[in-house]
XYZ file of C-alpha atoms in Angstrom:
538
model
C -0.032 0.039 -0.103
C 2.628 2.621 0.910
C 4.396 1.425 -2.401
C 1.166 2.421 -4.240
C 0.744 5.895 -2.482
C 4.572 6.564 -3.239
C 4.194 5.990 -6.791
C 1.100 7.678 -6.768
C 2.367 10.753 -5.304
C 5.192 10.492 -8.278
C 2.968 10.358 -10.816
C 0.981 13.508 -9.501
C 4.298 15.527 -9.072
C 5.327 14.627 -12.570
C 1.965 15.683 -13.962
C 2.468 18.707 -11.969
C 5.743 19.648 -13.729
C 4.744 18.459 -17.333
C 1.628 20.938 -16.801
C 3.794 23.669 -15.464
C 6.037 23.196 -18.439
C 3.377 23.333 -21.009
C 2.277 26.342 -19.373
C 5.514 27.966 -19.463
C 6.304 27.032 -23.217
C 2.834 28.323 -23.841
C 3.553 31.489 -22.024
C 7.121 31.934 -23.763
C 5.652 31.046 -27.196
C 3.160 34.160 -26.443
C 5.839 36.272 -25.457
C 7.859 35.546 -28.666
C 4.924 36.181 -30.906
C 4.151 39.511 -29.167
C 8.183 40.190 -29.948
C 7.643 39.223 -33.679
C 4.644 41.121 -33.799
C 5.851 44.801 -31.947
C 8.670 46.855 -32.346
C 9.879 49.411 -29.820
C 12.057 52.221 -31.303
C 14.046 55.464 -30.316
C 14.432 57.299 -33.565
C 13.840 60.953 -32.896
C 11.852 63.967 -31.637
C 8.410 64.374 -31.761
C 7.390 67.693 -33.947
C 6.334 70.819 -31.934
C 3.134 71.205 -33.636
C 1.997 67.930 -33.892
C 1.989 65.615 -37.116
C 0.582 67.998 -39.274
C 2.159 68.665 -42.776
C 0.636 72.175 -42.823
C 2.606 72.794 -40.064
C 6.285 70.984 -41.342
C 5.844 67.519 -39.954
C 7.680 65.450 -42.472
C 8.817 67.480 -44.595
C 12.478 67.108 -43.788
C 12.479 63.109 -43.837
C 9.280 61.130 -43.005
C 5.857 61.599 -42.647
C 4.741 58.123 -40.756
C 0.806 58.749 -41.153
C 0.550 60.777 -44.387
C 2.008 60.255 -47.897
C 2.577 62.853 -50.968
C 2.137 62.899 -54.384
C 5.829 62.018 -54.758
C 8.417 60.210 -53.052
C 12.174 59.366 -53.237
C 12.808 55.770 -53.356
C 16.220 54.015 -51.670
C 18.251 55.901 -54.362
C 16.498 58.943 -54.315
C 14.963 58.967 -57.451
C 11.652 60.807 -57.858
C 8.590 58.196 -58.267
C 5.171 58.329 -57.949
C 3.226 57.884 -54.672
C -0.464 58.939 -54.209
C 0.079 60.139 -58.225
C -0.239 57.979 -60.721
C 1.238 60.063 -63.660
C 1.884 63.570 -64.400
C 2.382 65.883 -67.758
C 3.998 69.390 -67.782
C 1.936 71.792 -69.976
C 4.240 73.670 -73.135
C 4.511 76.850 -71.104
C 6.166 74.430 -68.092
C 3.619 76.416 -65.479
C 1.095 73.618 -64.953
C 1.331 69.864 -63.539
C -1.383 67.823 -64.713
C -1.541 65.078 -62.040
C -3.305 62.007 -62.372
C -4.047 60.465 -58.809
C -4.569 56.630 -57.567
C -8.165 55.971 -57.885
C -7.790 53.106 -55.046
C -6.628 54.837 -52.109
C -8.380 55.554 -48.611
C -7.967 57.392 -45.826
C -7.159 55.668 -42.449
C -10.775 56.090 -41.492
C -12.220 54.545 -44.299
C -13.071 57.651 -46.123
C -12.032 57.777 -50.029
C -9.226 59.855 -51.216
C -9.911 62.199 -54.090
C -8.543 65.142 -55.900
C -10.654 67.659 -53.461
C -7.899 66.433 -50.480
C -4.783 67.579 -53.107
C -6.496 70.903 -53.886
C -7.162 71.338 -50.105
C -3.833 70.530 -48.918
C -1.873 72.692 -51.592
C -3.920 75.787 -51.300
C -3.884 75.466 -47.462
C -0.199 75.010 -47.338
C 0.429 78.390 -49.265
C -1.910 80.213 -47.482
C -0.140 79.165 -44.038
C 3.510 79.623 -45.844
C 3.811 76.098 -44.591
C 7.776 75.746 -43.461
C 10.261 73.439 -45.453
C 8.135 73.532 -48.662
C 8.869 75.970 -51.320
C 5.549 77.218 -52.759
C 6.583 80.505 -53.734
C 5.707 80.165 -57.276
C 2.353 78.306 -56.620
C -0.534 80.012 -57.927
C -3.106 77.527 -57.152
C -4.507 73.940 -57.228
C -7.803 73.093 -58.820
C -9.489 70.078 -59.507
C -10.128 68.984 -63.344
C -11.774 65.369 -62.226
C -12.268 63.276 -59.239
C -8.760 61.783 -59.696
C -6.870 64.643 -61.743
C -5.673 67.728 -60.560
C -3.924 70.867 -61.992
C -1.288 72.976 -60.079
C -0.308 76.063 -61.623
C 2.707 77.879 -61.140
C 3.507 81.666 -61.838
C 6.595 80.674 -63.482
C 8.229 77.620 -64.422
C 9.791 75.885 -62.069
C 10.763 71.751 -62.520
C 11.992 71.640 -58.894
C 8.559 71.969 -57.818
C 8.891 68.264 -58.026
C 10.696 68.253 -55.049
C 8.275 70.278 -53.319
C 5.568 67.476 -54.263
C 7.847 65.045 -52.542
C 7.734 66.847 -49.217
C 3.980 68.198 -48.858
C 2.275 65.407 -47.829
C -1.372 65.380 -47.970
C -4.111 66.011 -45.591
C -7.831 65.131 -45.579
C -10.355 67.908 -46.582
C -13.129 66.084 -44.512
C -11.040 65.626 -41.073
C -8.622 68.725 -40.963
C -8.847 71.171 -38.307
C -7.028 72.645 -35.662
C -6.750 69.482 -33.480
C -5.572 67.595 -36.639
C -1.585 67.355 -35.431
C -3.022 65.452 -32.268
C -5.421 63.136 -34.069
C -4.155 62.939 -37.671
C -5.892 60.854 -40.242
C -3.737 59.727 -43.154
C -2.870 57.628 -46.318
C 0.522 56.729 -44.917
C 1.472 52.981 -43.761
C 0.375 53.910 -40.197
C -2.192 55.554 -37.938
C -2.206 56.630 -34.428
C -3.116 54.725 -31.418
C -1.850 56.805 -28.724
C 0.163 59.904 -28.259
C 1.747 60.952 -24.908
C 3.761 63.990 -25.792
C 7.201 63.911 -24.354
C 6.890 60.079 -23.872
C 5.691 57.874 -26.512
C 4.140 57.837 -29.722
C 2.060 54.113 -30.149
C 1.053 53.645 -34.194
C -0.440 50.655 -35.842
C -0.458 49.681 -39.414
C -2.766 51.375 -41.303
C -5.209 48.708 -42.869
C -5.983 50.649 -45.999
C -2.540 51.533 -47.121
C -1.863 51.144 -50.579
C 1.687 50.534 -50.476
C 3.883 47.660 -49.315
C 2.497 45.864 -46.020
C 4.153 46.839 -42.674
C 5.318 43.249 -41.450
C 4.413 44.145 -37.579
C 1.375 44.720 -35.569
C 2.105 47.909 -33.457
C 5.124 50.218 -33.274
C 6.337 52.259 -30.251
C 8.419 55.202 -30.453
C 10.194 56.184 -27.378
C 11.063 60.075 -26.913
C 14.351 61.441 -25.063
C 14.787 64.514 -23.292
C 18.576 64.158 -23.761
C 21.753 61.943 -24.603
C 21.880 60.702 -21.084
C 18.029 59.162 -21.377
C 18.898 57.542 -24.621
C 22.024 56.069 -23.622
C 20.245 54.906 -20.314
C 17.373 53.168 -22.397
C 20.123 51.815 -25.312
C 21.848 49.922 -22.107
C 18.340 48.972 -20.924
C 18.195 46.724 -23.817
C 14.119 47.918 -23.680
C 14.369 49.294 -27.554
C 14.913 46.866 -30.738
C 16.389 50.109 -32.444
C 17.620 53.145 -31.087
C 19.676 56.120 -32.539
C 22.724 56.613 -30.217
C 25.197 59.589 -30.683
C 28.666 58.958 -32.275
C 30.291 59.255 -28.745
C 28.665 56.206 -28.023
C 30.005 54.089 -30.824
C 31.651 51.743 -28.878
C 28.830 50.755 -26.382
C 28.335 47.125 -25.689
C 25.159 45.812 -24.971
C 24.457 41.852 -25.008
C 22.302 40.986 -28.180
C 22.620 44.458 -29.710
C 25.153 45.842 -32.271
C 26.003 49.254 -33.853
C 24.554 49.812 -37.148
C 26.213 52.662 -38.636
C 24.232 54.703 -41.523
C 25.697 57.167 -43.980
C 24.428 60.622 -44.109
C 24.390 64.049 -45.930
C 23.786 65.425 -42.402
C 26.481 68.083 -43.024
C 28.583 70.882 -40.430
C 29.810 73.440 -42.547
C 30.746 76.959 -41.226
C 28.947 80.286 -42.700
C 31.356 83.038 -43.558
C 29.888 86.572 -43.823
C 31.251 87.352 -47.341
C 30.254 91.341 -47.030
C 32.315 93.827 -45.175
C 30.792 96.003 -42.253
C 29.101 98.958 -44.013
C 27.040 99.899 -41.259
C 24.111 98.193 -42.713
C 21.404 96.452 -40.667
C 18.899 93.633 -41.900
C 15.320 94.407 -42.920
C 12.081 93.600 -41.723
C 11.773 90.577 -43.605
C 14.535 88.881 -41.647
C 14.097 86.769 -38.492
C 16.105 89.494 -36.695
C 15.494 92.986 -38.250
C 18.140 95.710 -37.421
C 20.908 93.118 -36.861
C 24.356 94.344 -38.215
C 25.479 92.790 -41.348
C 29.300 92.221 -42.585
C 32.477 91.270 -41.115
C 35.768 92.831 -42.369
C 37.775 89.414 -41.811
C 35.799 86.808 -42.933
C 34.949 88.900 -46.054
C 38.214 88.294 -47.201
C 38.516 85.741 -50.050
C 41.989 84.617 -49.057
C 41.328 84.171 -45.395
C 38.226 81.715 -46.180
C 40.319 79.649 -48.761
C 43.093 79.472 -46.357
C 40.710 78.252 -43.582
C 39.277 76.036 -46.157
C 42.247 74.089 -47.223
C 43.913 74.080 -43.459
C 41.259 72.295 -42.275
C 42.223 68.462 -41.909
C 38.435 66.779 -42.333
C 39.721 63.101 -41.764
C 41.223 64.331 -38.716
C 38.108 65.418 -37.588
C 36.160 62.405 -38.718
C 39.030 60.131 -37.005
C 39.451 62.077 -33.759
C 36.010 64.202 -32.978
C 33.670 61.936 -34.980
C 35.095 58.836 -33.799
C 35.579 57.541 -37.193
C 31.904 57.932 -37.888
C 31.542 60.448 -40.985
C 32.579 61.506 -44.406
C 34.181 64.596 -45.744
C 31.921 67.500 -46.900
C 32.613 69.796 -49.985
C 29.176 71.033 -50.085
C 25.496 71.395 -48.289
C 24.535 68.249 -51.011
C 27.681 65.729 -50.996
C 26.747 62.556 -53.205
C 23.280 64.257 -54.305
C 22.435 63.946 -57.973
C 23.026 67.698 -58.260
C 26.477 67.939 -56.495
C 29.399 68.717 -58.645
C 32.031 65.833 -58.442
C 34.347 68.316 -60.006
C 34.753 69.558 -56.576
C 35.796 66.617 -55.261
C 39.485 67.370 -55.463
C 40.043 69.120 -52.698
C 43.704 69.196 -51.064
C 43.018 69.769 -47.436
C 45.049 69.735 -44.197
C 47.685 71.894 -45.866
C 48.947 74.310 -43.244
C 51.884 75.514 -45.505
C 49.427 75.876 -48.206
C 47.318 77.843 -46.397
C 49.675 80.262 -44.826
C 51.005 81.139 -48.421
C 47.468 82.098 -49.510
C 47.791 84.375 -46.317
C 50.991 85.654 -46.950
C 50.752 86.559 -50.851
C 47.448 88.388 -49.971
C 49.065 90.590 -47.418
C 48.302 89.021 -43.846
C 51.502 89.413 -42.197
C 51.847 87.485 -39.051
C 52.182 89.531 -35.628
C 54.157 89.309 -32.857
C 50.973 87.617 -30.977
C 50.857 85.050 -33.252
C 47.824 86.339 -35.386
C 48.033 87.875 -38.718
C 47.525 91.634 -39.787
C 46.672 93.544 -42.714
C 46.242 97.426 -43.152
C 45.976 97.372 -39.234
C 43.154 94.569 -39.206
C 43.563 91.546 -37.112
C 42.483 88.410 -38.450
C 40.026 87.750 -35.694
C 36.711 86.729 -35.894
C 33.603 85.100 -33.607
C 32.523 81.685 -34.275
C 28.869 81.256 -32.793
C 27.659 77.388 -32.206
C 24.343 76.373 -30.571
C 24.709 72.985 -29.876
C 27.345 71.441 -27.097
C 27.637 68.427 -29.245
C 29.298 70.651 -32.167
C 31.432 72.035 -29.708
C 34.380 69.711 -30.058
C 34.091 70.531 -34.175
C 34.112 74.340 -33.224
C 37.396 73.883 -31.240
C 39.200 71.834 -33.856
C 38.423 74.969 -36.549
C 39.534 77.135 -33.663
C 43.000 75.489 -33.222
C 43.561 74.685 -36.675
C 43.013 78.394 -37.363
C 45.389 79.391 -34.709
C 48.107 77.385 -36.407
C 47.955 79.570 -39.654
C 47.956 82.682 -37.662
C 44.017 83.209 -37.361
C 42.407 83.885 -33.948
C 38.722 82.451 -33.785
C 36.956 83.119 -30.768
C 34.301 80.432 -29.731
C 30.861 81.961 -28.551
C 28.422 79.545 -27.650
C 24.655 80.348 -27.196
C 20.997 79.267 -27.956
C 19.289 80.375 -31.508
C 17.905 83.342 -29.854
C 21.656 84.321 -29.477
C 22.780 83.182 -32.477
C 20.489 84.761 -34.881
C 21.213 88.502 -34.585
C 24.550 87.620 -35.049
C 24.416 85.573 -37.846
C 24.891 88.145 -40.290
C 27.966 89.632 -39.326
C 29.599 86.194 -37.657
C 31.072 83.073 -38.392
C 28.404 80.275 -37.496
C 28.772 76.560 -36.906
C 25.609 75.320 -38.952
C 24.090 71.962 -39.643
C 22.348 71.017 -43.134
C 21.463 68.377 -45.514
C 18.484 67.275 -47.169
C 17.145 65.471 -50.403
C 15.590 68.767 -51.882
C 17.884 70.742 -54.291
C 16.333 73.945 -53.016
C 18.585 73.705 -49.961
C 21.574 74.508 -51.853
C 19.386 77.506 -53.842
C 18.355 78.962 -50.590
C 21.786 78.986 -48.962
C 23.227 80.510 -51.917
C 21.024 82.517 -53.969
C 20.987 86.070 -53.559
C 17.166 86.274 -53.404
C 17.458 84.407 -50.332
C 19.837 86.731 -48.419
C 18.937 86.624 -44.866
C 15.662 84.526 -45.490
C 15.365 82.314 -42.152
C 18.544 81.004 -41.517
C 19.234 80.768 -45.164
C 22.012 82.589 -46.835
C 22.791 84.794 -43.544
C 26.491 85.244 -44.849
C 24.864 87.517 -47.792
C 26.454 85.345 -50.737
C 25.797 87.166 -53.978
C 27.042 86.120 -57.507
C 25.350 86.903 -60.614
C 26.446 83.934 -62.679
C 24.825 81.732 -59.894
C 22.111 82.962 -59.733
C 21.890 82.786 -63.482
C 22.412 78.976 -63.143
C 19.903 78.677 -60.546
C 17.177 80.616 -62.740
C 17.743 78.210 -65.600
C 17.849 75.359 -63.520
C 14.295 75.900 -62.292
C 12.856 76.899 -65.953
C 14.240 73.756 -67.255
C 12.042 71.264 -69.241
C 13.475 68.246 -66.767
C 15.021 67.105 -63.501
C 18.314 65.928 -65.221
C 18.326 69.797 -66.486
C 17.898 70.956 -63.094
C 20.871 69.132 -61.746
C 23.324 70.059 -64.697
C 22.751 73.555 -63.935
C 23.018 73.285 -60.219
C 26.435 71.712 -60.652
C 27.571 74.443 -62.922
C 26.512 76.833 -60.444
C 28.982 75.245 -57.816
C 31.597 75.496 -60.242
C 31.826 75.984 -64.117
C 35.718 76.119 -64.602
C 35.606 79.757 -64.040
C 33.294 80.801 -61.014
C 31.041 79.150 -58.573
C 29.488 78.748 -55.165
C 31.997 75.798 -53.996
C 35.211 76.090 -52.680
C 36.560 76.273 -55.879
C 34.983 79.590 -56.579
C 33.691 82.061 -53.813
C 33.850 79.944 -50.745
C 31.332 81.471 -49.106
C 31.180 78.627 -46.554
C 33.824 76.194 -45.208
C 32.172 72.536 -45.548
C 33.718 70.386 -42.796
C 32.149 66.632 -42.259
C 29.081 64.722 -42.795
C 28.080 62.953 -39.576
C 27.527 59.152 -39.850
C 23.981 58.377 -38.073
C 24.713 55.188 -35.468
C 21.634 52.862 -34.240
C 21.845 50.402 -31.612
C 19.952 47.320 -33.189
C 18.905 44.066 -31.717
C 20.756 41.244 -33.445
C 17.588 39.291 -34.457
C 16.589 42.399 -36.326
C 17.293 42.622 -40.035
C 16.535 45.992 -41.391
C 18.304 45.595 -44.788
C 19.600 48.379 -46.829
C 18.954 52.207 -46.133
C 19.097 55.382 -47.737
C 21.534 57.916 -47.090
C 20.067 59.858 -44.407
C 19.102 63.716 -44.291
C 19.949 65.687 -41.379
C 18.721 64.798 -38.193
C 18.225 61.182 -39.142
C 16.045 59.049 -37.228
C 12.491 58.843 -39.058
C 13.733 58.327 -42.042
C 14.900 54.460 -41.249
C 11.311 53.401 -41.222
C 10.956 54.099 -45.147
C 12.043 50.660 -45.329
C 10.474 49.125 -42.643
C 8.359 46.909 -45.016
C 11.692 44.804 -46.040
C 12.351 44.413 -41.618
C 12.394 41.007 -40.530
C 13.080 38.842 -37.617
C 15.753 36.153 -38.031
């Protein structure tokens, strides 16, 4: 009897263990399934005015809730998105666009030409930031799925604007739209806790490639310390980290380095200080214009070749960057004839200055006609401080005294017309080059603060915008950089000293495959999800 009870007890214990193991296995299976279906990402900041394209959301990278008439593919070619095809009128002022007829908004309503007309005319009225609508006369409906977008003069670059401006729904747009966006893009909103997280799910009505995950949670961080703490915790499947954390070691994760055009360059005022001030159309009316030192071409050219860009990449960026020659390195409109910059040439820089009459003083600072080779360099982000320090130290080697001044943009803005400023640029739109170098945009927002003007460069720009096709636009932009005699690049007027393009680093879970990525624009982060349809778990 005792033996029987003992055996029965053993059998019961064995059954209990088997049931517990089965429950645990089922629990693990559920956890694994959930893991495969969901992602937690830390890619960037949230837009200040919500997820509203009319107020700038998505124009510099990716709109996750909306889509545009056109988009750039992984090779940055412009391809149709909500548009099906287009024709340009004989006078090159009217884009006749045929729309897809199989699109619904994320609330199930049908997308039509009315939404496009509403968006473009509203964006013009509201002066949507980051999208060039200065030549837009009006958008009008010609059929349920056809629109005409009329310009006041030819502008082939408007194709880029049609990539940047995402469409909003006429039936659901209001003042609260940015907090509760309805879109035709790949995702729809589940929850947004400002400053904390954004939770989205796939838009079941999306017409493009399907997203292979059921839910995505995007986390937001107040500073790099918060980013690194979360990265080390392993809570994010992917998180953007600063280049200073390149060697971070988190079990089960690896670092992905993505090439970018997120450049760092120094705007050098090219006109002398003649007592002029900015007008009322600028961000800071009444601010002084010009600098007697930086307006000297030889000063700018000497500084440009004195900088050892590879040294900046190796010693400041922890190896994570590429040399910058322009605001648009490797873009289709970049002039490769400017690639042959021989930099890091201290002796060559000294010779340029000596030949130009800048003589070394007893204090180690050069002087010309009683003017000391001395100017301020302003910067507004602490993470750019080491680049600024390198620039100043390198300038000192050739006898130029650069005084570094840190301040927020409220401090920098009124001084950027008369002092050198360390900026960051780098987007997919060729108009970024146009804005920074065209004389028409002197002092416009943060563009062309250094007051650059060259009639030949302006001529190439205008010819580019009036071209019949995008290829001709690109060719004229290249000529604006350097035509063999003059140009906006370092070979010509050298109004900017471009230094480096910073790679973007992401800590990625080992089991997550993200595939090939686009070269990333300024800021990075959100453009990662452009390829999310190709992501998968190993």
